[in-house]
mmCIF file with all atom_site columns, C-alpha atoms and ligand atoms in Angstrom:
data_model
loop_
_atom_site.group_PDB
_atom_site.id
_atom_site.type_symbol
_atom_site.label_atom_id
_atom_site.label_alt_id
_atom_site.label_comp_id
_atom_site.label_asym_id
_atom_site.label_entity_id
_atom_site.label_seq_id
_atom_site.pdbx_PDB_ins_code
_atom_site.Cartn_x
_atom_site.Cartn_y
_atom_site.Cartn_z
_atom_site.occupancy
_atom_site.B_iso_or_equiv
_atom_site.pdbx_formal_charge
_atom_site.auth_seq_id
_atom_site.auth_comp_id
_atom_site.auth_asym_id
_atom_site.auth_atom_id
_atom_site.pdbx_PDB_model_num
ATOM   1   C  CA  . MET A 1 1   ? 5.597   11.957  1.048   1.00 51.00 ? 28  MET A CA  1
ATOM   2   C  CA  . LEU A 1 2   ? 5.939   8.849   -0.956  1.00 55.00 ? 29  LEU A CA  1
ATOM   3   C  CA  . LEU A 1 3   ? 7.321   5.577   0.603   1.00 60.00 ? 30  LEU A CA  1
ATOM   4   C  CA  . LEU A 1 4   ? 8.368   2.579   -1.354  1.00 58.00 ? 31  LEU A CA  1
ATOM   5   C  CA  . LEU A 1 5   ? 8.279   -0.679  0.535   1.00 56.00 ? 32  LEU A CA  1
ATOM   6   C  CA  . ILE A 1 6   ? 9.520   -3.907  -1.063  1.00 49.00 ? 33  ILE A CA  1
ATOM   7   C  CA  . LEU A 1 7   ? 7.915   -6.488  1.076   1.00 46.00 ? 34  LEU A CA  1
ATOM   8   C  CA  . GLY A 1 8   ? 7.307   -10.224 0.875   1.00 42.00 ? 35  GLY A CA  1
ATOM   9   C  CA  . ALA A 1 9   ? 6.029   -12.747 3.308   1.00 41.00 ? 36  ALA A CA  1
ATOM   10  C  CA  . CYS A 1 10  ? 5.701   -10.177 6.225   1.00 44.00 ? 37  CYS A CA  1
ATOM   11  C  CA  . LEU A 1 11  ? 3.304   -7.877  4.367   1.00 46.00 ? 38  LEU A CA  1
ATOM   12  C  CA  . ALA A 1 12  ? 1.471   -10.726 2.855   1.00 44.00 ? 39  ALA A CA  1
ATOM   13  C  CA  . SER A 1 13  ? 0.798   -12.368 6.206   1.00 41.00 ? 40  SER A CA  1
ATOM   14  C  CA  . THR A 1 14  ? -0.463  -9.041  7.658   1.00 43.00 ? 41  THR A CA  1
ATOM   15  C  CA  . HIS A 1 15  ? -2.395  -7.746  4.879   1.00 51.00 ? 42  HIS A CA  1
ATOM   16  C  CA  . ALA A 1 16  ? -4.001  -10.997 3.655   1.00 49.00 ? 43  ALA A CA  1
ATOM   17  C  CA  . SER A 1 17  ? -5.051  -12.405 6.884   1.00 50.00 ? 44  SER A CA  1
ATOM   18  C  CA  . PRO A 1 18  ? -8.255  -11.388 8.594   1.00 54.00 ? 45  PRO A CA  1
ATOM   19  C  CA  . ASP A 1 19  ? -6.858  -12.214 11.966  1.00 66.00 ? 46  ASP A CA  1
ATOM   20  C  CA  . TRP A 1 20  ? -5.068  -9.110  12.920  1.00 65.00 ? 47  TRP A CA  1
ATOM   21  C  CA  . ASP A 1 21  ? -5.942  -5.664  14.191  1.00 69.00 ? 48  ASP A CA  1
ATOM   22  C  CA  . TYR A 1 22  ? -4.290  -2.585  15.729  1.00 67.00 ? 49  TYR A CA  1
ATOM   23  C  CA  . ARG A 1 23  ? -5.562  -2.955  19.272  1.00 68.00 ? 50  ARG A CA  1
ATOM   24  C  CA  . ASP A 1 24  ? -2.443  -4.814  20.549  1.00 70.00 ? 51  ASP A CA  1
ATOM   25  C  CA  . THR A 1 25  ? 0.464   -4.575  18.063  1.00 67.00 ? 52  THR A CA  1
ATOM   26  C  CA  . SER A 1 26  ? 2.683   -6.200  20.671  1.00 68.00 ? 53  SER A CA  1
ATOM   27  C  CA  . GLN A 1 27  ? 1.191   -9.496  19.682  1.00 70.00 ? 54  GLN A CA  1
ATOM   28  C  CA  . TRP A 1 28  ? 2.243   -9.124  16.006  1.00 69.00 ? 55  TRP A CA  1
ATOM   29  C  CA  . CYS A 1 29  ? 5.478   -10.690 16.401  1.00 70.00 ? 56  CYS A CA  1
ATOM   30  C  CA  . ASP A 1 30  ? 3.841   -13.881 17.907  1.00 72.00 ? 57  ASP A CA  1
ATOM   31  C  CA  . SER A 1 31  ? 1.286   -13.960 15.271  1.00 70.00 ? 58  SER A CA  1
ATOM   32  C  CA  . PHE A 1 32  ? 3.447   -13.098 12.345  1.00 66.00 ? 59  PHE A CA  1
ATOM   33  C  CA  . PRO A 1 33  ? 6.983   -14.623 13.031  1.00 64.00 ? 60  PRO A CA  1
ATOM   34  C  CA  . THR A 1 34  ? 8.206   -13.724 9.536   1.00 59.00 ? 61  THR A CA  1
ATOM   35  C  CA  . CYS A 1 35  ? 7.894   -10.047 10.526  1.00 57.00 ? 62  CYS A CA  1
ATOM   36  C  CA  . CYS A 1 36  ? 9.958   -10.389 13.823  1.00 59.00 ? 63  CYS A CA  1
ATOM   37  C  CA  . PRO A 1 37  ? 11.966  -10.225 15.917  1.00 52.00 ? 64  PRO A CA  1
ATOM   38  C  CA  . SER A 1 38  ? 14.678  -8.528  13.789  1.00 55.00 ? 65  SER A CA  1
ATOM   39  C  CA  . SER A 1 39  ? 13.570  -8.476  10.276  1.00 57.00 ? 66  SER A CA  1
ATOM   40  C  CA  . VAL A 1 40  ? 14.829  -5.529  8.316   1.00 62.00 ? 67  VAL A CA  1
ATOM   41  C  CA  . ARG A 1 41  ? 11.623  -5.547  6.447   1.00 64.00 ? 68  ARG A CA  1
ATOM   42  C  CA  . GLN A 1 42  ? 9.559   -4.840  9.438   1.00 66.00 ? 69  GLN A CA  1
ATOM   43  C  CA  . SER A 1 43  ? 6.592   -2.640  8.819   1.00 74.00 ? 70  SER A CA  1
ATOM   44  C  CA  . PRO A 1 44  ? 5.233   -0.141  9.950   1.00 83.00 ? 71  PRO A CA  1
ATOM   45  C  CA  . ILE A 1 45  ? 8.376   2.148   9.910   1.00 88.00 ? 72  ILE A CA  1
ATOM   46  C  CA  . ASP A 1 46  ? 8.982   5.536   11.672  1.00 91.00 ? 73  ASP A CA  1
ATOM   47  C  CA  . ILE A 1 47  ? 11.065  7.376   9.310   1.00 92.00 ? 74  ILE A CA  1
ATOM   48  C  CA  . ILE A 1 48  ? 13.632  9.598   11.230  1.00 94.00 ? 75  ILE A CA  1
ATOM   49  C  CA  . GLU A 1 49  ? 14.974  11.878  8.621   1.00 95.00 ? 76  GLU A CA  1
ATOM   50  C  CA  . SER A 1 50  ? 18.194  12.654  10.626  1.00 96.00 ? 77  SER A CA  1
ATOM   51  C  CA  . ASN A 1 51  ? 18.975  8.850   10.410  1.00 94.00 ? 78  ASN A CA  1
ATOM   52  C  CA  . ALA A 1 52  ? 17.931  8.393   6.730   1.00 93.00 ? 79  ALA A CA  1
ATOM   53  C  CA  . VAL A 1 53  ? 20.687  7.654   4.227   1.00 93.00 ? 80  VAL A CA  1
ATOM   54  C  CA  . PRO A 1 54  ? 19.927  9.324   0.881   1.00 92.00 ? 81  PRO A CA  1
ATOM   55  C  CA  . GLN A 1 55  ? 20.181  7.083   -2.291  1.00 93.00 ? 82  GLN A CA  1
ATOM   56  C  CA  . SER A 1 56  ? 19.914  7.826   -5.898  1.00 96.00 ? 83  SER A CA  1
ATOM   57  C  CA  . TYR A 1 57  ? 17.805  5.693   -8.134  1.00 95.00 ? 84  TYR A CA  1
ATOM   58  C  CA  . PRO A 1 58  ? 16.693  5.833   -11.799 1.00 96.00 ? 85  PRO A CA  1
ATOM   59  C  CA  . THR A 1 59  ? 13.285  7.593   -12.213 1.00 96.00 ? 86  THR A CA  1
ATOM   60  C  CA  . PHE A 1 60  ? 10.300  5.378   -11.671 1.00 95.00 ? 87  PHE A CA  1
ATOM   61  C  CA  . GLU A 1 61  ? 8.452   4.268   -14.879 1.00 96.00 ? 88  GLU A CA  1
ATOM   62  C  CA  . VAL A 1 62  ? 4.636   3.934   -14.721 1.00 93.00 ? 89  VAL A CA  1
ATOM   63  C  CA  . THR A 1 63  ? 2.949   2.315   -17.522 1.00 92.00 ? 90  THR A CA  1
ATOM   64  C  CA  . PHE A 1 64  ? -0.962  2.525   -17.955 1.00 87.00 ? 91  PHE A CA  1
ATOM   65  C  CA  . GLU A 1 65  ? -2.869  0.444   -20.351 1.00 86.00 ? 92  GLU A CA  1
ATOM   66  C  CA  . THR A 1 66  ? -6.567  -0.015  -20.206 1.00 80.00 ? 93  THR A CA  1
ATOM   67  C  CA  . ASP A 1 67  ? -9.323  -1.388  -22.454 1.00 76.00 ? 94  ASP A CA  1
ATOM   68  C  CA  . GLY A 1 68  ? -11.001 1.871   -22.119 1.00 73.00 ? 95  GLY A CA  1
ATOM   69  C  CA  . PRO A 1 69  ? -10.082 5.551   -21.225 1.00 72.00 ? 96  PRO A CA  1
ATOM   70  C  CA  . PRO A 1 70  ? -7.613  6.198   -18.105 1.00 65.00 ? 97  PRO A CA  1
ATOM   71  C  CA  . SER A 1 71  ? -10.597 7.510   -16.274 1.00 66.00 ? 98  SER A CA  1
ATOM   72  C  CA  . ALA A 1 72  ? -12.544 4.194   -16.431 1.00 73.00 ? 99  ALA A CA  1
ATOM   73  C  CA  . VAL A 1 73  ? -10.114 1.748   -14.854 1.00 78.00 ? 100 VAL A CA  1
ATOM   74  C  CA  . GLU A 1 74  ? -12.321 -1.248  -13.874 1.00 84.00 ? 101 GLU A CA  1
ATOM   75  C  CA  . GLY A 1 75  ? -12.126 -3.085  -10.575 1.00 88.00 ? 102 GLY A CA  1
ATOM   76  C  CA  . ILE A 1 76  ? -13.930 -3.902  -7.383  1.00 91.00 ? 103 ILE A CA  1
ATOM   77  C  CA  . LEU A 1 77  ? -14.292 -1.707  -4.407  1.00 91.00 ? 104 LEU A CA  1
ATOM   78  C  CA  . SER A 1 78  ? -14.769 -3.808  -1.263  1.00 92.00 ? 105 SER A CA  1
ATOM   79  C  CA  . ASN A 1 79  ? -14.721 -3.767  2.468   1.00 90.00 ? 106 ASN A CA  1
ATOM   80  C  CA  . ASN A 1 80  ? -12.337 -6.633  3.385   1.00 87.00 ? 107 ASN A CA  1
ATOM   81  C  CA  . GLY A 1 81  ? -12.845 -6.329  7.133   1.00 87.00 ? 108 GLY A CA  1
ATOM   82  C  CA  . HIS A 1 82  ? -9.864  -4.031  7.790   1.00 85.00 ? 109 HIS A CA  1
ATOM   83  C  CA  . THR A 1 83  ? -10.169 -1.303  5.080   1.00 89.00 ? 110 THR A CA  1
ATOM   84  C  CA  . VAL A 1 84  ? -11.697 -0.032  1.873   1.00 91.00 ? 111 VAL A CA  1
ATOM   85  C  CA  . GLN A 1 85  ? -9.884  -1.786  -0.948  1.00 93.00 ? 112 GLN A CA  1
ATOM   86  C  CA  . TRP A 1 86  ? -9.831  -1.228  -4.749  1.00 92.00 ? 113 TRP A CA  1
ATOM   87  C  CA  . SER A 1 87  ? -8.944  -4.246  -6.644  1.00 94.00 ? 114 SER A CA  1
ATOM   88  C  CA  . VAL A 1 88  ? -8.039  -3.806  -10.111 1.00 92.00 ? 115 VAL A CA  1
ATOM   89  C  CA  . ASP A 1 89  ? -9.434  -5.946  -12.939 1.00 91.00 ? 116 ASP A CA  1
ATOM   90  C  CA  . THR A 1 90  ? -6.076  -6.988  -14.170 1.00 88.00 ? 117 THR A CA  1
ATOM   91  C  CA  . SER A 1 91  ? -7.648  -8.735  -17.265 1.00 87.00 ? 118 SER A CA  1
ATOM   92  C  CA  . LYS A 1 92  ? -8.591  -5.289  -18.587 1.00 87.00 ? 119 LYS A CA  1
ATOM   93  C  CA  . ASN A 1 93  ? -6.138  -2.900  -17.003 1.00 88.00 ? 120 ASN A CA  1
ATOM   94  C  CA  . ASN A 1 94  ? -2.406  -3.272  -16.916 1.00 91.00 ? 121 ASN A CA  1
ATOM   95  C  CA  . ILE A 1 95  ? -0.733  -0.613  -14.682 1.00 93.00 ? 122 ILE A CA  1
ATOM   96  C  CA  . GLU A 1 96  ? 2.832   -1.313  -14.214 1.00 96.00 ? 123 GLU A CA  1
ATOM   97  C  CA  . LEU A 1 97  ? 5.735   0.137   -11.953 1.00 97.00 ? 124 LEU A CA  1
ATOM   98  C  CA  . ALA A 1 98  ? 9.447   -0.335  -12.963 1.00 97.00 ? 125 ALA A CA  1
ATOM   99  C  CA  . LYS A 1 99  ? 12.845  1.206   -12.443 1.00 97.00 ? 126 LYS A CA  1
ATOM   100 C  CA  . GLY A 1 100 ? 13.626  3.247   -9.340  1.00 95.00 ? 127 GLY A CA  1
ATOM   101 C  CA  . PRO A 1 101 ? 15.120  0.735   -6.807  1.00 94.00 ? 128 PRO A CA  1
ATOM   102 C  CA  . LEU A 1 102 ? 13.166  -2.139  -8.446  1.00 96.00 ? 129 LEU A CA  1
ATOM   103 C  CA  . GLY A 1 103 ? 16.184  -3.294  -10.638 1.00 95.00 ? 130 GLY A CA  1
ATOM   104 C  CA  . SER A 1 104 ? 15.091  -5.122  -13.871 1.00 96.00 ? 131 SER A CA  1
ATOM   105 C  CA  . ASP A 1 105 ? 11.751  -6.401  -12.446 1.00 97.00 ? 132 ASP A CA  1
ATOM   106 C  CA  . THR A 1 106 ? 8.381   -5.038  -13.209 1.00 97.00 ? 133 THR A CA  1
ATOM   107 C  CA  . TYR A 1 107 ? 5.472   -4.960  -10.815 1.00 97.00 ? 134 TYR A CA  1
ATOM   108 C  CA  . GLN A 1 108 ? 1.817   -4.722  -11.660 1.00 96.00 ? 135 GLN A CA  1
ATOM   109 C  CA  . LEU A 1 109 ? -0.802  -2.838  -9.717  1.00 96.00 ? 136 LEU A CA  1
ATOM   110 C  CA  . ALA A 1 110 ? -3.109  -5.376  -8.001  1.00 96.00 ? 137 ALA A CA  1
ATOM   111 C  CA  . GLN A 1 111 ? -4.955  -3.155  -5.588  1.00 95.00 ? 138 GLN A CA  1
ATOM   112 C  CA  . PHE A 1 112 ? -4.894  -0.097  -3.460  1.00 94.00 ? 139 PHE A CA  1
ATOM   113 C  CA  . HIS A 1 113 ? -6.277  0.380   0.204   1.00 95.00 ? 140 HIS A CA  1
ATOM   114 C  CA  . PHE A 1 114 ? -6.358  2.923   2.990   1.00 94.00 ? 141 PHE A CA  1
ATOM   115 C  CA  . HIS A 1 115 ? -5.249  3.090   6.459   1.00 94.00 ? 142 HIS A CA  1
ATOM   116 C  CA  . TRP A 1 116 ? -6.923  5.981   8.565   1.00 93.00 ? 143 TRP A CA  1
ATOM   117 C  CA  . GLY A 1 117 ? -7.759  7.001   12.057  1.00 91.00 ? 144 GLY A CA  1
ATOM   118 C  CA  . ARG A 1 118 ? -10.555 8.558   14.182  1.00 90.00 ? 145 ARG A CA  1
ATOM   119 C  CA  . THR A 1 119 ? -8.475  11.767  14.489  1.00 90.00 ? 146 THR A CA  1
ATOM   120 C  CA  . GLN A 1 120 ? -6.197  13.791  12.388  1.00 88.00 ? 147 GLN A CA  1
ATOM   121 C  CA  . ARG A 1 121 ? -3.244  12.777  14.552  1.00 89.00 ? 148 ARG A CA  1
ATOM   122 C  CA  . THR A 1 122 ? -3.379  9.049   13.921  1.00 91.00 ? 149 THR A CA  1
ATOM   123 C  CA  . GLY A 1 123 ? -4.274  6.850   11.103  1.00 93.00 ? 150 GLY A CA  1
ATOM   124 C  CA  . SER A 1 124 ? -1.357  6.275   8.728   1.00 94.00 ? 151 SER A CA  1
ATOM   125 C  CA  . GLU A 1 125 ? 0.470   3.021   9.330   1.00 92.00 ? 152 GLU A CA  1
ATOM   126 C  CA  . HIS A 1 126 ? 3.976   4.562   9.111   1.00 93.00 ? 153 HIS A CA  1
ATOM   127 C  CA  . ALA A 1 127 ? 5.248   7.667   10.651  1.00 94.00 ? 154 ALA A CA  1
ATOM   128 C  CA  . LEU A 1 128 ? 7.586   10.509  9.704   1.00 95.00 ? 155 LEU A CA  1
ATOM   129 C  CA  . ASN A 1 129 ? 9.867   11.790  12.533  1.00 95.00 ? 156 ASN A CA  1
ATOM   130 C  CA  . GLY A 1 130 ? 7.314   10.258  14.979  1.00 94.00 ? 157 GLY A CA  1
ATOM   131 C  CA  . LYS A 1 131 ? 4.354   11.929  13.452  1.00 95.00 ? 158 LYS A CA  1
ATOM   132 C  CA  . PHE A 1 132 ? 1.514   9.956   12.173  1.00 95.00 ? 159 PHE A CA  1
ATOM   133 C  CA  . PHE A 1 133 ? -0.847  11.379  9.422   1.00 95.00 ? 160 PHE A CA  1
ATOM   134 C  CA  . PRO A 1 134 ? -4.612  11.141  9.259   1.00 95.00 ? 161 PRO A CA  1
ATOM   135 C  CA  . ALA A 1 135 ? -4.444  8.437   6.558   1.00 94.00 ? 162 ALA A CA  1
ATOM   136 C  CA  . GLU A 1 136 ? -2.191  6.606   4.190   1.00 95.00 ? 163 GLU A CA  1
ATOM   137 C  CA  . VAL A 1 137 ? -2.886  4.923   0.888   1.00 95.00 ? 164 VAL A CA  1
ATOM   138 C  CA  . HIS A 1 138 ? -0.931  1.833   -0.227  1.00 95.00 ? 165 HIS A CA  1
ATOM   139 C  CA  . PHE A 1 139 ? -0.740  0.797   -3.840  1.00 95.00 ? 166 PHE A CA  1
ATOM   140 C  CA  . VAL A 1 140 ? 0.042   -2.815  -3.885  1.00 96.00 ? 167 VAL A CA  1
ATOM   141 C  CA  . HIS A 1 141 ? 2.137   -4.040  -6.888  1.00 97.00 ? 168 HIS A CA  1
ATOM   142 C  CA  . TYR A 1 142 ? 3.239   -7.692  -7.535  1.00 97.00 ? 169 TYR A CA  1
ATOM   143 C  CA  . ASN A 1 143 ? 6.243   -8.799  -9.332  1.00 97.00 ? 170 ASN A CA  1
ATOM   144 C  CA  . LYS A 1 144 ? 5.353   -9.917  -12.907 1.00 96.00 ? 171 LYS A CA  1
ATOM   145 C  CA  . LYS A 1 145 ? 7.675   -12.743 -12.865 1.00 97.00 ? 172 LYS A CA  1
ATOM   146 C  CA  . TYR A 1 146 ? 5.118   -14.516 -10.670 1.00 96.00 ? 173 TYR A CA  1
ATOM   147 C  CA  . ASN A 1 147 ? 1.764   -15.384 -11.854 1.00 93.00 ? 174 ASN A CA  1
ATOM   148 C  CA  . SER A 1 148 ? -0.418  -13.788 -9.281  1.00 92.00 ? 175 SER A CA  1
ATOM   149 C  CA  . LEU A 1 149 ? -0.433  -11.490 -6.198  1.00 93.00 ? 176 LEU A CA  1
ATOM   150 C  CA  . ALA A 1 150 ? -1.026  -14.566 -4.030  1.00 93.00 ? 177 ALA A CA  1
ATOM   151 C  CA  . GLU A 1 151 ? 1.983   -16.399 -5.569  1.00 94.00 ? 178 GLU A CA  1
ATOM   152 C  CA  . ALA A 1 152 ? 4.245   -13.246 -5.257  1.00 95.00 ? 179 ALA A CA  1
ATOM   153 C  CA  . ALA A 1 153 ? 3.165   -12.269 -1.743  1.00 90.00 ? 180 ALA A CA  1
ATOM   154 C  CA  . GLY A 1 154 ? 5.276   -15.154 -0.263  1.00 84.00 ? 181 GLY A CA  1
ATOM   155 C  CA  . LYS A 1 155 ? 8.454   -14.087 -2.049  1.00 91.00 ? 182 LYS A CA  1
ATOM   156 C  CA  . SER A 1 156 ? 11.203  -11.687 -0.779  1.00 89.00 ? 183 SER A CA  1
ATOM   157 C  CA  . ASP A 1 157 ? 11.008  -9.781  -4.055  1.00 93.00 ? 184 ASP A CA  1
ATOM   158 C  CA  . GLY A 1 158 ? 7.239   -10.376 -4.539  1.00 95.00 ? 185 GLY A CA  1
ATOM   159 C  CA  . LEU A 1 159 ? 5.561   -7.034  -3.727  1.00 94.00 ? 186 LEU A CA  1
ATOM   160 C  CA  . ALA A 1 160 ? 6.392   -3.395  -4.205  1.00 95.00 ? 187 ALA A CA  1
ATOM   161 C  CA  . VAL A 1 161 ? 4.030   -1.188  -2.137  1.00 94.00 ? 188 VAL A CA  1
ATOM   162 C  CA  . VAL A 1 162 ? 3.895   2.613   -2.791  1.00 94.00 ? 189 VAL A CA  1
ATOM   163 C  CA  . GLY A 1 163 ? 2.615   4.449   0.336   1.00 94.00 ? 190 GLY A CA  1
ATOM   164 C  CA  . ILE A 1 164 ? 1.453   7.928   0.376   1.00 94.00 ? 191 ILE A CA  1
ATOM   165 C  CA  . PHE A 1 165 ? 0.706   9.909   3.487   1.00 95.00 ? 192 PHE A CA  1
ATOM   166 C  CA  . ILE A 1 166 ? -2.713  11.825  3.238   1.00 94.00 ? 193 ILE A CA  1
ATOM   167 C  CA  . GLU A 1 167 ? -3.450  15.127  4.899   1.00 92.00 ? 194 GLU A CA  1
ATOM   168 C  CA  . VAL A 1 168 ? -6.847  16.649  5.448   1.00 90.00 ? 195 VAL A CA  1
ATOM   169 C  CA  . GLU A 1 169 ? -7.794  19.838  3.528   1.00 89.00 ? 196 GLU A CA  1
ATOM   170 C  CA  . GLU A 1 170 ? -10.796 22.041  3.219   1.00 90.00 ? 197 GLU A CA  1
ATOM   171 C  CA  . ALA A 1 171 ? -11.430 21.251  -0.430  1.00 89.00 ? 198 ALA A CA  1
ATOM   172 C  CA  . LYS A 1 172 ? -13.317 17.927  -1.287  1.00 86.00 ? 199 LYS A CA  1
ATOM   173 C  CA  . SER A 1 173 ? -11.408 15.449  -3.514  1.00 83.00 ? 200 SER A CA  1
ATOM   174 C  CA  . VAL A 1 174 ? -13.282 14.398  -6.497  1.00 82.00 ? 201 VAL A CA  1
ATOM   175 C  CA  . ILE A 1 175 ? -11.617 10.986  -6.353  1.00 77.00 ? 202 ILE A CA  1
ATOM   176 C  CA  . PHE A 1 176 ? -12.314 10.480  -2.764  1.00 81.00 ? 203 PHE A CA  1
ATOM   177 C  CA  . GLN A 1 177 ? -16.019 11.433  -3.393  1.00 83.00 ? 204 GLN A CA  1
ATOM   178 C  CA  . TYR A 1 178 ? -16.501 8.487   -5.746  1.00 78.00 ? 205 TYR A CA  1
ATOM   179 C  CA  . MET A 1 179 ? -15.434 6.033   -2.947  1.00 79.00 ? 206 MET A CA  1
ATOM   180 C  CA  . VAL A 1 180 ? -17.194 7.880   -0.133  1.00 80.00 ? 207 VAL A CA  1
ATOM   181 C  CA  . LYS A 1 181 ? -20.402 7.635   -1.964  1.00 83.00 ? 208 LYS A CA  1
ATOM   182 C  CA  . ALA A 1 182 ? -19.987 3.954   -2.866  1.00 80.00 ? 209 ALA A CA  1
ATOM   183 C  CA  . ARG A 1 183 ? -22.223 1.422   -1.140  1.00 75.00 ? 210 ARG A CA  1
ATOM   184 C  CA  . ILE A 1 184 ? -19.980 -1.561  -0.172  1.00 69.00 ? 211 ILE A CA  1
HETATM 185 ZN ZN1 . ZN  B 2 .   ? -1.595  -1.200  3.813   1.00 58.81 ? 13  ZN  B ZN1 1
#
């Protein structure tokens, strides 16, 4: 399941600040008033399929340019206090997302990070028909009409975040093994 969230100041404040956690989400509105009380861009979202309104969009375009082979995208894996985050070295790698519902703007991948839980019934930030998944990855892109992720994060059209729910399987993922083995 793939989600596309076009978020600005709300996501910027909740993802960039170290001063939040999931222990008491009822405080989020007080701490991050740009997200509340009635913002239509509130995150997280419980997607109720019976209430969803189907929309048609052009196919997404993903552009992938690196100095080296695609298997050698350079960046930094870090523990930012909330999650494991891979920050792309954008001086050497240009990974872009366009079309879909994004209009004429092009968004550049800046980082991806994970949300996960202690059990297989919790972890994803968003939910589908009330069901949470064990984990969710967010690919955070910023609008290239701005100079940086930081500048774009405060704008209503600044960020495009692709979220993918993750389920647990028996087989090991080669890609996840790289990150599990990393010492950060
Ligand atoms: Zn996230």
